[in-house]
XYZ file of C-alpha atoms in Angstrom:
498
model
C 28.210 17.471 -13.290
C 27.767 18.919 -10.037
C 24.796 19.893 -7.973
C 21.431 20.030 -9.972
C 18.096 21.334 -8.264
C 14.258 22.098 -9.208
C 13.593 25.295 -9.518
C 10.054 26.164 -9.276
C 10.108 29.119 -11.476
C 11.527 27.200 -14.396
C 9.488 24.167 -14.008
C 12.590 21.830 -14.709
C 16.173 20.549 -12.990
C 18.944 22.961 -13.611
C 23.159 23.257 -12.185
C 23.006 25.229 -9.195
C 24.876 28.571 -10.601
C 25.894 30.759 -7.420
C 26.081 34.349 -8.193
C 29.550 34.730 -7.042
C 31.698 31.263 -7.568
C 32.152 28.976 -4.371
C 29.350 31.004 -2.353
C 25.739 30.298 -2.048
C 22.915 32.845 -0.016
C 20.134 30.943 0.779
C 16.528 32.618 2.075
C 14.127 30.081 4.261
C 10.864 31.476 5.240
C 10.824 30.766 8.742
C 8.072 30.299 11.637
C 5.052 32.514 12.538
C 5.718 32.698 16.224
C 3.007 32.026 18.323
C 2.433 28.047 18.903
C 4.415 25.236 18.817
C 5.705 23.612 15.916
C 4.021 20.715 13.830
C 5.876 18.141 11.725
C 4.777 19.962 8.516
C 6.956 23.511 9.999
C 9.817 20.401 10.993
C 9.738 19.269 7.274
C 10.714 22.352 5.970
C 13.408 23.153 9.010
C 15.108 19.319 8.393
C 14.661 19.432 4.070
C 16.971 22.637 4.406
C 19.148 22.281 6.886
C 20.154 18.924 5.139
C 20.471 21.016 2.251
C 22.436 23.340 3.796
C 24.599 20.786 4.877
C 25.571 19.265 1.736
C 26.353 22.397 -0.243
C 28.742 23.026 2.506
C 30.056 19.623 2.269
C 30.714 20.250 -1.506
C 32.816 22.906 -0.304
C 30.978 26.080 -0.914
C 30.509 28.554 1.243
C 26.783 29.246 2.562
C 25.156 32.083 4.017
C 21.406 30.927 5.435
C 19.458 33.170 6.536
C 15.992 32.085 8.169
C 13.395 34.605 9.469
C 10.916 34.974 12.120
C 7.383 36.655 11.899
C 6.765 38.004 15.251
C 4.338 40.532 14.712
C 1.204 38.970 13.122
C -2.925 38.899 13.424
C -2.356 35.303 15.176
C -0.063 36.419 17.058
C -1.939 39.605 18.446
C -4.945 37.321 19.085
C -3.289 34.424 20.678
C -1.546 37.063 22.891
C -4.906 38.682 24.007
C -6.038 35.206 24.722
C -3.554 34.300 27.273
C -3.170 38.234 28.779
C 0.092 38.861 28.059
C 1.877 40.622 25.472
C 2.745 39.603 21.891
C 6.489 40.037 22.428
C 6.678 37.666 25.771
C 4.285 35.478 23.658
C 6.799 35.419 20.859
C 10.057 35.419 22.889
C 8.668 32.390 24.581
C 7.708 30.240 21.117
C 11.629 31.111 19.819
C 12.547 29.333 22.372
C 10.148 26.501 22.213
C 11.312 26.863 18.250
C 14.770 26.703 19.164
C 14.120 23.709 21.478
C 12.509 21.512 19.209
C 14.940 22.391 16.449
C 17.610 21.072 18.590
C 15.791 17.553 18.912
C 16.037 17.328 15.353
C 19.213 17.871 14.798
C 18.376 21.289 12.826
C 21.363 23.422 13.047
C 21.341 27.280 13.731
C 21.170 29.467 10.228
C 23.818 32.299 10.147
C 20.871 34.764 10.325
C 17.944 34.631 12.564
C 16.061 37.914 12.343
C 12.877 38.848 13.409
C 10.797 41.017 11.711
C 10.126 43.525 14.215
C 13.950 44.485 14.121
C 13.536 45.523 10.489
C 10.729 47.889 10.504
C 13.088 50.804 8.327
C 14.009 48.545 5.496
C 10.524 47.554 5.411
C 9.393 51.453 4.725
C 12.575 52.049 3.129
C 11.422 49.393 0.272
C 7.709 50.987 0.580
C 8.331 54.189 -0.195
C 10.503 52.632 -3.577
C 7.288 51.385 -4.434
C 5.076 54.081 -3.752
C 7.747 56.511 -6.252
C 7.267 53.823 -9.043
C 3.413 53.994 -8.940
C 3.686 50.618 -7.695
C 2.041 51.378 -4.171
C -0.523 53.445 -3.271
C -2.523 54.652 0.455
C -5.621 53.709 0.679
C -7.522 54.130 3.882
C -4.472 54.301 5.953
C -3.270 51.561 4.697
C -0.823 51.150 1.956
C -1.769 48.788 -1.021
C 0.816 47.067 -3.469
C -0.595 47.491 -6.724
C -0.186 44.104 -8.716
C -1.246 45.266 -12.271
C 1.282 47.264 -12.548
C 3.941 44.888 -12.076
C 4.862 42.562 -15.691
C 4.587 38.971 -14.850
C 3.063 39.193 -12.075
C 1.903 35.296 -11.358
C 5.293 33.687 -12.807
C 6.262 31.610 -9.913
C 2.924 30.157 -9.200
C 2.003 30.258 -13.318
C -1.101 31.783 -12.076
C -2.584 34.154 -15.122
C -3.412 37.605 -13.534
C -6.620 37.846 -15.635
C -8.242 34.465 -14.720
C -7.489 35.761 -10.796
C -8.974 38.988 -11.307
C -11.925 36.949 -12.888
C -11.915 34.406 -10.166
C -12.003 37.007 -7.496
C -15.337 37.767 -5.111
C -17.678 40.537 -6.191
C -17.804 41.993 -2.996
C -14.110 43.255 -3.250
C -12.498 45.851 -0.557
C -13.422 49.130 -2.221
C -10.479 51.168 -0.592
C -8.677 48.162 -3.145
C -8.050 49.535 -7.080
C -8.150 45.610 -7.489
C -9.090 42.887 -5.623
C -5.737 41.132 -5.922
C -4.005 43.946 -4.485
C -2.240 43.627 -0.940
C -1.494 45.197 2.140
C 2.055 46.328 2.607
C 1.422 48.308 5.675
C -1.397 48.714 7.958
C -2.715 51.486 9.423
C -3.233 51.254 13.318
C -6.146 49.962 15.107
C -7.331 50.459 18.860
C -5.294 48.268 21.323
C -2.618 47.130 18.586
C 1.007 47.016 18.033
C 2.169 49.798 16.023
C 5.152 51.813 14.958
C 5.623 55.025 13.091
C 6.243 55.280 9.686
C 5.500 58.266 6.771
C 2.012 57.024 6.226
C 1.393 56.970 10.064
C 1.052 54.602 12.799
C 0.401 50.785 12.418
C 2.332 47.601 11.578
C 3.956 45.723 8.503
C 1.971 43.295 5.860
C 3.425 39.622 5.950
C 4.767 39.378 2.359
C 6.890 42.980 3.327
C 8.805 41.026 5.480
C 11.031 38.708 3.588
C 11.488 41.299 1.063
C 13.404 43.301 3.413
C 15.014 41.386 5.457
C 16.273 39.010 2.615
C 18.004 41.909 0.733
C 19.493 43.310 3.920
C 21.514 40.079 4.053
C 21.686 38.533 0.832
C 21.637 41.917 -1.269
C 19.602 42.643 -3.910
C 19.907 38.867 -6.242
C 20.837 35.921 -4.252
C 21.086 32.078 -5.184
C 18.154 29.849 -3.187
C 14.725 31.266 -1.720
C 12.815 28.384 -0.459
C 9.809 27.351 1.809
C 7.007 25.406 1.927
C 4.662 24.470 -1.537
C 2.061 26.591 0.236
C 3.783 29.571 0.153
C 4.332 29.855 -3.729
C 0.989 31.538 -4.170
C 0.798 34.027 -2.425
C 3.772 34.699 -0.429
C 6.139 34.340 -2.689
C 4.648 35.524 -5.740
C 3.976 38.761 -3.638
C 7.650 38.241 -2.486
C 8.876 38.609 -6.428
C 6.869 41.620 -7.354
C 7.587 43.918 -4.545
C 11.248 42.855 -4.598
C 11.721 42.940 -8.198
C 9.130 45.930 -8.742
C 11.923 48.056 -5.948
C 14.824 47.111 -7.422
C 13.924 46.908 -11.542
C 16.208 43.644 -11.553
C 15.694 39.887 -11.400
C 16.143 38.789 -7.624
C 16.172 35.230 -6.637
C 18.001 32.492 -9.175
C 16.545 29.272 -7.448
C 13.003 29.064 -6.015
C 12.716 25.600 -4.345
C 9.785 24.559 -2.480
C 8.990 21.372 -0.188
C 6.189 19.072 -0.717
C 2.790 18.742 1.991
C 2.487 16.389 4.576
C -0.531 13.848 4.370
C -2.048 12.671 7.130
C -2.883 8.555 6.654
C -6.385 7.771 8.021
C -6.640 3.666 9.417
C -8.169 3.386 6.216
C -5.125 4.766 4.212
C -6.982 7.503 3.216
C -4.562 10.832 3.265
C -5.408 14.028 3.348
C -3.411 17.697 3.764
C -1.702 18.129 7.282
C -3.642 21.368 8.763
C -4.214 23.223 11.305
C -7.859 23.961 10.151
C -8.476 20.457 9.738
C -7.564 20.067 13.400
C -5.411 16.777 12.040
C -1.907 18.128 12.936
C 0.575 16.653 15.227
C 3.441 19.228 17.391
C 6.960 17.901 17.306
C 6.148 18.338 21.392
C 3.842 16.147 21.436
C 5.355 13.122 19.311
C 9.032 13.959 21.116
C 6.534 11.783 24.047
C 7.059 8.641 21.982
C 10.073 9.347 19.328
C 13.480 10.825 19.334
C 13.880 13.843 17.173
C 15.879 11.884 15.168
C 13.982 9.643 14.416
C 11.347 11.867 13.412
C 14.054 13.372 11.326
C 14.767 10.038 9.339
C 10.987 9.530 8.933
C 11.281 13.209 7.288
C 14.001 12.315 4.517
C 12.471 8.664 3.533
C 10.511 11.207 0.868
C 12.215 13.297 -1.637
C 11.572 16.564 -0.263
C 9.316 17.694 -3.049
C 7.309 14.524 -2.396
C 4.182 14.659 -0.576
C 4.816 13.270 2.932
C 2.533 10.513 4.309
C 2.487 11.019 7.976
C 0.861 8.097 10.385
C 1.988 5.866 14.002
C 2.784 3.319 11.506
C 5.668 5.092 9.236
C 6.299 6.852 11.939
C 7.616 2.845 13.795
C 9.339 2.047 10.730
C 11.515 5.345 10.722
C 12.205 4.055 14.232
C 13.122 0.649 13.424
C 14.959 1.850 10.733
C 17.147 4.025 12.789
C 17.638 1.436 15.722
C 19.314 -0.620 12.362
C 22.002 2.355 12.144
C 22.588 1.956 15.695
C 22.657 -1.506 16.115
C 25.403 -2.116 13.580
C 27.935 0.942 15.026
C 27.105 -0.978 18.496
C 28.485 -4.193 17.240
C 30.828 -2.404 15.515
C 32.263 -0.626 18.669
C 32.172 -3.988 20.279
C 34.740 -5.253 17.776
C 36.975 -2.297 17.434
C 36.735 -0.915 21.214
C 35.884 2.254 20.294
C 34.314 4.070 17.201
C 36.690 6.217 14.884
C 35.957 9.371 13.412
C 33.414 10.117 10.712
C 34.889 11.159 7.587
C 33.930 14.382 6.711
C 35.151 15.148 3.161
C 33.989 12.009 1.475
C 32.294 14.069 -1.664
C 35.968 13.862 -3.346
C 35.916 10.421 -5.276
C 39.361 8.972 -3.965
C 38.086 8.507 -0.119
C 36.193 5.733 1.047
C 38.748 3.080 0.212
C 36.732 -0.137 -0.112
C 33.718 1.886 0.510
C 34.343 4.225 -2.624
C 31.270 2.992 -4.868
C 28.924 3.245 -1.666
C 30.646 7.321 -1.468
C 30.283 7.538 -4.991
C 26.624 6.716 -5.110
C 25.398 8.517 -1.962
C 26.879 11.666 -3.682
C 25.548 10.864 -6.856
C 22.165 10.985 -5.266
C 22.777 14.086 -2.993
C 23.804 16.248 -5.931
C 20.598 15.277 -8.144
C 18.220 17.173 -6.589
C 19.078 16.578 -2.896
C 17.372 12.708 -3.322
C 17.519 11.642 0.317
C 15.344 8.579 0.040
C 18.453 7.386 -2.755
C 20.879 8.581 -0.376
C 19.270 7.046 2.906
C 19.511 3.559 0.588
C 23.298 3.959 0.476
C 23.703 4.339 3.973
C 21.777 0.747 4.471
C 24.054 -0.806 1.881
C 27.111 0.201 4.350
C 25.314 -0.769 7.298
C 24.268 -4.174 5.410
C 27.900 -4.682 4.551
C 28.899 -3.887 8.318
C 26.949 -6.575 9.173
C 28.203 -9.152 6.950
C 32.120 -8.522 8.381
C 30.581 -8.988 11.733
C 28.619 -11.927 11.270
C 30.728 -13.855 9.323
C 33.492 -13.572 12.169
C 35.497 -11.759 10.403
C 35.847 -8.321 11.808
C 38.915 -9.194 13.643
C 40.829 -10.164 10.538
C 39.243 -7.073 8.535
C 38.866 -4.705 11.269
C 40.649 -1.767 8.734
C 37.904 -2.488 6.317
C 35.324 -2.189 9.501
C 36.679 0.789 10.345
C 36.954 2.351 7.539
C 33.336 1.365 6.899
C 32.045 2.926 9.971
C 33.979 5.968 9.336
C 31.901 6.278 5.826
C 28.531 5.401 7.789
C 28.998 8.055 10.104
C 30.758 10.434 7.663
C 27.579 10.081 5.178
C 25.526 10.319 7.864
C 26.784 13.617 8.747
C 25.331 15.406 5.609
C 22.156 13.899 6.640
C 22.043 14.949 10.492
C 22.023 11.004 11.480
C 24.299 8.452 13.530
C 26.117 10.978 15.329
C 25.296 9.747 18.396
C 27.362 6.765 20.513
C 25.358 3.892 20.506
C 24.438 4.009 24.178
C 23.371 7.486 23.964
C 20.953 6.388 21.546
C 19.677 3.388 22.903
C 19.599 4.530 26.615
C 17.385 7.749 25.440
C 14.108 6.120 25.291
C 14.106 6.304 21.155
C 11.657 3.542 21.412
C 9.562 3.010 23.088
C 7.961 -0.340 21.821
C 11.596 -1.939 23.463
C 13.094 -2.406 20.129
C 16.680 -3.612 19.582
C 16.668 -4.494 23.293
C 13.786 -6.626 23.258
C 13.683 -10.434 24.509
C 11.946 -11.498 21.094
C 15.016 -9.819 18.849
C 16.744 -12.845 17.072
C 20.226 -13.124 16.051
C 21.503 -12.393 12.190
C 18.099 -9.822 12.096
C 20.017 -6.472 13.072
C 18.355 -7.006 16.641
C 15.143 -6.252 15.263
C 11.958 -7.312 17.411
C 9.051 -8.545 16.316
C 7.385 -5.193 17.056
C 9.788 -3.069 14.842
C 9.256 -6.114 12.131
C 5.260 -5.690 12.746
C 5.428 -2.335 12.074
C 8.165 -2.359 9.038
C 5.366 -4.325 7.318
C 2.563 -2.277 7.982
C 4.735 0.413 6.346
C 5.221 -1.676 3.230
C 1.410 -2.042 3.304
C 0.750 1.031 3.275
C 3.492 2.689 0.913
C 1.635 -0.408 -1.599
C -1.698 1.116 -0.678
C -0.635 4.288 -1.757
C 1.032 2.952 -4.789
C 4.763 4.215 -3.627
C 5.944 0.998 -4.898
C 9.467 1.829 -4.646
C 9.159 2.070 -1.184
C 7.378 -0.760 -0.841
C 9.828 -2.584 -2.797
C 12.629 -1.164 -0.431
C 10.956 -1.984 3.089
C 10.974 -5.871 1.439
C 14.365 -5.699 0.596
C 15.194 -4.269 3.780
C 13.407 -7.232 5.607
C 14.919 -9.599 3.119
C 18.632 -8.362 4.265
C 17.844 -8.960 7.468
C 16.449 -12.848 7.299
C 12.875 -12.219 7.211
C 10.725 -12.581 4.272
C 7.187 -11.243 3.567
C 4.421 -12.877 2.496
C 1.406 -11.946 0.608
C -1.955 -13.005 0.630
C -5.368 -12.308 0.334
C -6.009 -11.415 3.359
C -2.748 -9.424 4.070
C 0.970 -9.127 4.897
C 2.305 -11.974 6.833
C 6.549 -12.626 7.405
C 8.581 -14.802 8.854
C 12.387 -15.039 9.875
C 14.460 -17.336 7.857
């Protein structure tokens, strides 16, 4: 059937259908530059890259293209704050971006460009408005006019009259309507600014990613994507002054990640924000987890899922991942040395007695990018890594062993996870609790301590609170493979090893 994918604008599943066979242009509206990032910017880096990574792994041929907004009011006011200027401020957060990107295991896209490189095809698309009627100058500014674009409100399926009529009163009179929006601004005192034909000042936001996505992608392309809060309205602004330029239909797949929730103590969960003052920076949790592991916390949710975020989850990712590790270490132990991940294991002859395990993970990958599914399979070759090794038998099946690790570490790939050496992993301080090296691990439990166990059922607990029973249901089972069992009572989650 091939790869399948929600697309935003049609409200349903549909085949991925690249513009030109075997080639895919993907758009990712990248980072404001002018802090750190926060696992709700991470989210949206690791959900794409691992998308990324399995459309090449189907064997098409990708062009991503992620952007950075360097020139911003934030960043103008964070800059004054600190008494430098807005390009060393920026300059320096790439870097940090770049840096903390690595730790996750996000890969480079093909195209990083910053908007301040692309100030011509930014006034180069204005001035296509402005001959259409679509833009007009107003106060030295220059104003997109959205009532004069048809179906405007598509993406979002926001109706243009009930905004108009939920608008404020007190409206910006140099506006013909108060949905309008800036596509350039004029200059004010002490400001970045650049020539253009309406005079000094600097670019809107939504100008941005209209330009510089049909500088390298061309005019129609396959995937735009982002964050749910940038359907309305980034990207709704996005479609009209793309579309309103050009007169044809630009972007085939709109896909959009779900929030992160922060869990209270309580289990109450509310929107990850920086108003809220609630947010964490991958900076600061790199102090207590690997980027990978935060990475693996990331795709246990489907990435249009909303993503609860607490300490607790947070262990369990951790645990989860020390599992991974645990079984390639006893693995390595048996075979002397790890062999190669297989790389091409979407084609349904490879795999050998691992085919079904293949079979399923891409199954899962291609509906919808279902990570969560896919994660599962990966634990059902670990589980049966396990078995070999415990029941003594790895020395008589060590083909089937290695063949199985080559699978684990093959899928894995796609996902951005156990491709690390065991000892890397262990020896760089990915948990911090002790975890698989702790005295009070037991044997037959994947090395698991009673820490990582503790905090495995919390998770449960919590998915349950939430009503994500199918989590729930898959911590237990997870626990279940590894000799412990869970029990329920009134007053809480207890377990015990069998």
């Amino acid at each position: 059937m091939g790869i399948v994918l929600y697309n935003t604008e049609k409200r349903r599943k549909e085949p991925l259908e690249p513009r030109v066979p075997g080639r895919v242009g993907i758009y990712v509206c990248g980072v404001t530059v002018y802090d750190h990032c926060h696992i709700g910017h991470a989210r949206v880096m690791v959900v794409f890259d691992v998308i990324v990574r399995h459309l090449r792994a189907s064997g098409l041929e990708v062009k991503y293209v992620r952007n950075f907004t360097d020139i911003d009011d934030k960043i103008i006011r964070r800059a004054n704050e600190q008494g430098i200027g807005w390009k060393a401020l920026t300059e320096e957060y790439i870097d940090a971006f770049h840096e903390e990107m690595d730790a996750l295991g996000v890969a480079r896209a093909d195209v990083e460009p910053k908007a301040t490189d692309h100030l011509d095809e930014m006034t180069d698309l204005i001035e296509k408005l402005e001959a259409k009627g679509l833009a007009y100058p107003s106060g030295g500014d220059v104003l997109y006019s959205v009532d004069r674009f048809e179906g405007y409100g598509r993406l979002s399926g926001k109706n243009l009259d009930d905004l108009q009529a939920g608008s404020r009163v007190e409206v910006d009179r140099e506006k013909k309507n108060p949905l309008d929006f800036v596509l350039w601004k004029g200059a004010k005192p002490d400001e970045p600014k650049w020539p253009s034909p309406w005079g000094e000042g600097r670019p809107g936001w939504h100008i941005e990613c209209s330009a510089m996505s049909c500088k390298y992608l061309g005019e129609s392309f396959d995937i735009h994507g982002g964050g749910l809060d940038l359907i309305f309205p980034h990207h709704e602004n996005e479609i009209a002054q793309t579309e309103g330029a050009t007169g044809h239909h630009w972007v085939r797949h709109w896909m959009h990640n779900g929030f992160v929730n922060v869990v209270s103590e309580t289990g109450e969960a509310e929107k990850m924000s920086k108003s809220l003052g609630n947010f964490m920076t991958i900076k600061d949790l790199r102090n207590n987890f690997s980027g990978e592991t935060l990475r693996l916390f990331i795709l246990n949710s489907h990435y249009r899922s909303p993503l609860d975020f607490s300490q607790t989850l947070l262990k369990a990712a951790q645990s989860g991942l020390n599992r991974l590790y645990t079984a390639l270490q006893g693995a390595k132990e048996v075979l002397g040395s790890l062999p190669e991940a297989q790389p091409d294991l979407q084609q349904s002859d490879r795999g050998g007695p691992f085919e079904g395990e293949v079979k399923r993970f891409w199954k899962a990958m291609d509906d919808d990018f279902n990570t969560p599914q896919a994660l599962a399979v990966l634990f059902e070759v670990v589980k049966r890594l396990n078995r070999l090794m415990a029941d003594g038998q790895g020395s008589e099946h060590q083909e089937e062993l290695r063949v199985g690790v080559g699978v684990l570490r093959g899928l894995g790939m796609t996902l951005g996870l156990a491709g690390q050496e065991p000892e890397a992993h262990f020896t760089g301080g990915s948990d911090p609790d002790g975890g698989e090296g702790s005295d009070d691990a037991s044997e037959g439990d994947g090395g698991l301590s009673n820490s990582d166990v503790d905090a495995l059922v919390e998770a449960r607990s919590a998915a349950r609170k939430a009503r994500n029973w199918a989590e729930g249901d898959r911590i237990r089972d997870q626990l279940k493979e590894l000799g412990i069992t869970v029990l329920d009572g009134k007053d809480g989650s207890s377990w015990r090893r069998s």
